CSV table of C-alpha atoms in Angstrom, one decimal:
chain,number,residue,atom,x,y,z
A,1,UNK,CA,8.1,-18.7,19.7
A,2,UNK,CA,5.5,-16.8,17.7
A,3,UNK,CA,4.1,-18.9,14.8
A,4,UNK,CA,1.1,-17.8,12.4
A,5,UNK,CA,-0.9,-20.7,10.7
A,6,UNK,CA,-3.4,-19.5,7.7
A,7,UNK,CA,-6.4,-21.5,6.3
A,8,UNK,CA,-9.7,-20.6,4.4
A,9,UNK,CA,-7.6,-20.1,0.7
A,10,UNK,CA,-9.0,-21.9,-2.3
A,11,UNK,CA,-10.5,-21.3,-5.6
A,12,UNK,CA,-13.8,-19.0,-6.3
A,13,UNK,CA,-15.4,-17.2,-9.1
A,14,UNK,CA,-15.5,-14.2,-9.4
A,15,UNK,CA,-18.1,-12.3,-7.2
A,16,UNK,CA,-17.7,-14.8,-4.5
A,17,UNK,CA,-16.7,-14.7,-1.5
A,18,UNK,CA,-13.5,-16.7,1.2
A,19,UNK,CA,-13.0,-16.2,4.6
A,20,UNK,CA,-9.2,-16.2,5.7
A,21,UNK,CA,-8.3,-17.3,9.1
A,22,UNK,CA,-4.5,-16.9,10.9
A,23,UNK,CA,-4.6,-18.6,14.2
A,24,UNK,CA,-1.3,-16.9,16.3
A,25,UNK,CA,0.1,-19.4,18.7
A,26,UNK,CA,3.2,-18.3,21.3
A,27,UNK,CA,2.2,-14.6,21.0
A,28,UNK,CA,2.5,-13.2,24.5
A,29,UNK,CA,3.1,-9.7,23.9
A,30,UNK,CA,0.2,-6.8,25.4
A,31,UNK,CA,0.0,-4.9,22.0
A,32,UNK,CA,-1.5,-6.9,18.9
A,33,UNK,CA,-0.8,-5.5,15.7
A,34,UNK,CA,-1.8,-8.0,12.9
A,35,UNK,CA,-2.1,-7.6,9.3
A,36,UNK,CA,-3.1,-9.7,6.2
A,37,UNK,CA,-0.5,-8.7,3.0
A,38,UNK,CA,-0.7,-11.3,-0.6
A,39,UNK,CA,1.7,-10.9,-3.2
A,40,UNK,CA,1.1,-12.1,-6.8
A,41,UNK,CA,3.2,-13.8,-9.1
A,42,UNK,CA,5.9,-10.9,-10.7
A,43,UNK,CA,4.6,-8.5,-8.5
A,44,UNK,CA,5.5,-6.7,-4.9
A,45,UNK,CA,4.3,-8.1,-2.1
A,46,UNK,CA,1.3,-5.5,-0.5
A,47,UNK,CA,-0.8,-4.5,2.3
A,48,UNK,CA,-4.3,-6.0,2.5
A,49,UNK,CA,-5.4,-4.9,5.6
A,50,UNK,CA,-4.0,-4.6,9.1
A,51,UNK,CA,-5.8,-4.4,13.0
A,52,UNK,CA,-4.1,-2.9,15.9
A,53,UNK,CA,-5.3,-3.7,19.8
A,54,UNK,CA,-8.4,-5.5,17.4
A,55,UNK,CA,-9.6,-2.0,17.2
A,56,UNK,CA,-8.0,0.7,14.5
A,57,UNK,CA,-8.3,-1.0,11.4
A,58,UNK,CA,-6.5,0.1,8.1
A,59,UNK,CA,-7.5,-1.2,4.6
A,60,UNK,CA,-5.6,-1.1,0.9
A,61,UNK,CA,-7.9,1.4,-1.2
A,62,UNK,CA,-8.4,-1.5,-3.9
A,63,UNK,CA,-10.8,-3.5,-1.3
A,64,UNK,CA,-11.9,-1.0,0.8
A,65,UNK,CA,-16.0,-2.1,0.8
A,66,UNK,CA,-15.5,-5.8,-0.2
A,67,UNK,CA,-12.7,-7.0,2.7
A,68,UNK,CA,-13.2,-6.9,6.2
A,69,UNK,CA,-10.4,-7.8,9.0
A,70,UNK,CA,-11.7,-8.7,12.4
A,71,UNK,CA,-10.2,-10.3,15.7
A,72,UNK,CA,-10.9,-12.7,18.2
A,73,UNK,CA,-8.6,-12.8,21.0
A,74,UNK,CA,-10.2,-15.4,22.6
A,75,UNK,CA,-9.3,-17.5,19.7
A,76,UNK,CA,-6.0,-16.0,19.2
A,77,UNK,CA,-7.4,-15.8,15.3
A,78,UNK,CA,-7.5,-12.6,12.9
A,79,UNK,CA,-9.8,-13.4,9.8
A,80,UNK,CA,-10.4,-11.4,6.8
A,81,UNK,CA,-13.8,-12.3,5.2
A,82,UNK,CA,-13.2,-11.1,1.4
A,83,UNK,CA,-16.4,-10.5,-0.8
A,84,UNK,CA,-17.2,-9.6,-4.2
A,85,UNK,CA,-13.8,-10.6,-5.1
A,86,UNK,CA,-12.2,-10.1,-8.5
A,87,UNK,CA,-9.3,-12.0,-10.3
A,88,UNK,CA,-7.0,-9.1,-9.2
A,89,UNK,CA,-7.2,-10.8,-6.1
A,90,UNK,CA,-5.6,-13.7,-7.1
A,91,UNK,CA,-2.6,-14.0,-4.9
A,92,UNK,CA,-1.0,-15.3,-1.8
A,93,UNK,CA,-2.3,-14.4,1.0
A,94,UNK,CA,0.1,-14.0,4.0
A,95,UNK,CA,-0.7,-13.3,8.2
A,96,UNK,CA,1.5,-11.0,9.8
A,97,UNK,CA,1.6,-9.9,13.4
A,98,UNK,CA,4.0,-7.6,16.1
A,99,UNK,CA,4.0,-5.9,18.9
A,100,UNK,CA,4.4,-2.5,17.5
A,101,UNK,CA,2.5,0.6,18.6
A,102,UNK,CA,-0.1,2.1,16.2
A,103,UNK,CA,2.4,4.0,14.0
A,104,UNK,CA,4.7,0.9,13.9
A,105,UNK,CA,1.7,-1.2,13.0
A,106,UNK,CA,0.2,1.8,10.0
A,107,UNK,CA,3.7,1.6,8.5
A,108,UNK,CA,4.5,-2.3,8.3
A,109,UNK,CA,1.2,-2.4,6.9
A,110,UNK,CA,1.9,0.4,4.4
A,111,UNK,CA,5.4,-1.1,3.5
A,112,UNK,CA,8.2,0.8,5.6
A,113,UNK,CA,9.8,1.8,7.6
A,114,UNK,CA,9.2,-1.0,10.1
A,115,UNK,CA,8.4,-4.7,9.0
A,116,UNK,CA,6.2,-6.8,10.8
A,117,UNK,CA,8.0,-9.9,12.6
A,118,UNK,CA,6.5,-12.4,12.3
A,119,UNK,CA,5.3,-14.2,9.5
A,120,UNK,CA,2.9,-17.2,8.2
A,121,UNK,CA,3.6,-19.3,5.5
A,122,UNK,CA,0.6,-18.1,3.1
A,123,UNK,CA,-2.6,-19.4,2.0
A,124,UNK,CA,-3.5,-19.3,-2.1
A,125,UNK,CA,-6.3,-17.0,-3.3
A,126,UNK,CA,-7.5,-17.8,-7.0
A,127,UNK,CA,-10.4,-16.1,-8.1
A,128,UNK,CA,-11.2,-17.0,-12.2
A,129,UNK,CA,-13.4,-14.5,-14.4
């Protein structure tokens, strides 16, 4: 059984900077497709940012230049190190991985048709003006 623990949420000003880490434990699968999505409080949950095979990388345009998503399969971890962040970024930050090929893995990220499988249970994000 797949299960996706995140860590590295907390509370920072704004301009500062968090480093998110989801460590994937049961994933057995050839293909990695993992993604980081957050969802704030009255609003729809949305990509963040998404790696396929810890290559192709896809970003949401509203931190494109300040997030950056990596992999390290020897760790079985995806991070995304956030800078220069904003209170828009205030959120819940959720990991999300599948075996989908690279279309499957563009689209869960961008919200449809396919939807990743598995999910963590979220870290907090808070960042105060």
């Amino acid at each position: 059984q797949v299960q996706l623990v995140e860590s590295g949420g907390g509370s920072v000003q704004a301009g500062g900077s968090l480093r998110l880490s989801c460590v994937a434990s049961g994933y057995t699968y050839s293909r990695t497709c993992m993604g980081w999505f957050r969802q704030a409080p009255g609003k729809e949950r949305e990509g963040v940012a998404a790696i396929y095979n810890g290559q192709n990388t896809y970003y949401a345009d509203s931190v494109k230049g300040r997030f950056t998503i990596s992999q390290d399969n020897a760790k079985n971890t995806v991070y995304l190190q956030m800078n220069s962040l904003k209170p828009e970024d205030t959120a819940m930050y959720y990991c999300a991985a599948d075996n989908l090929l690279t279309y499957g893995c563009y689209s869960g990220f961008v919200g449809g048709p396919y939807v990743y499988k598995y999910w963590g249970q979220g870290t907090q994000v808070t960042v105060s003006s």
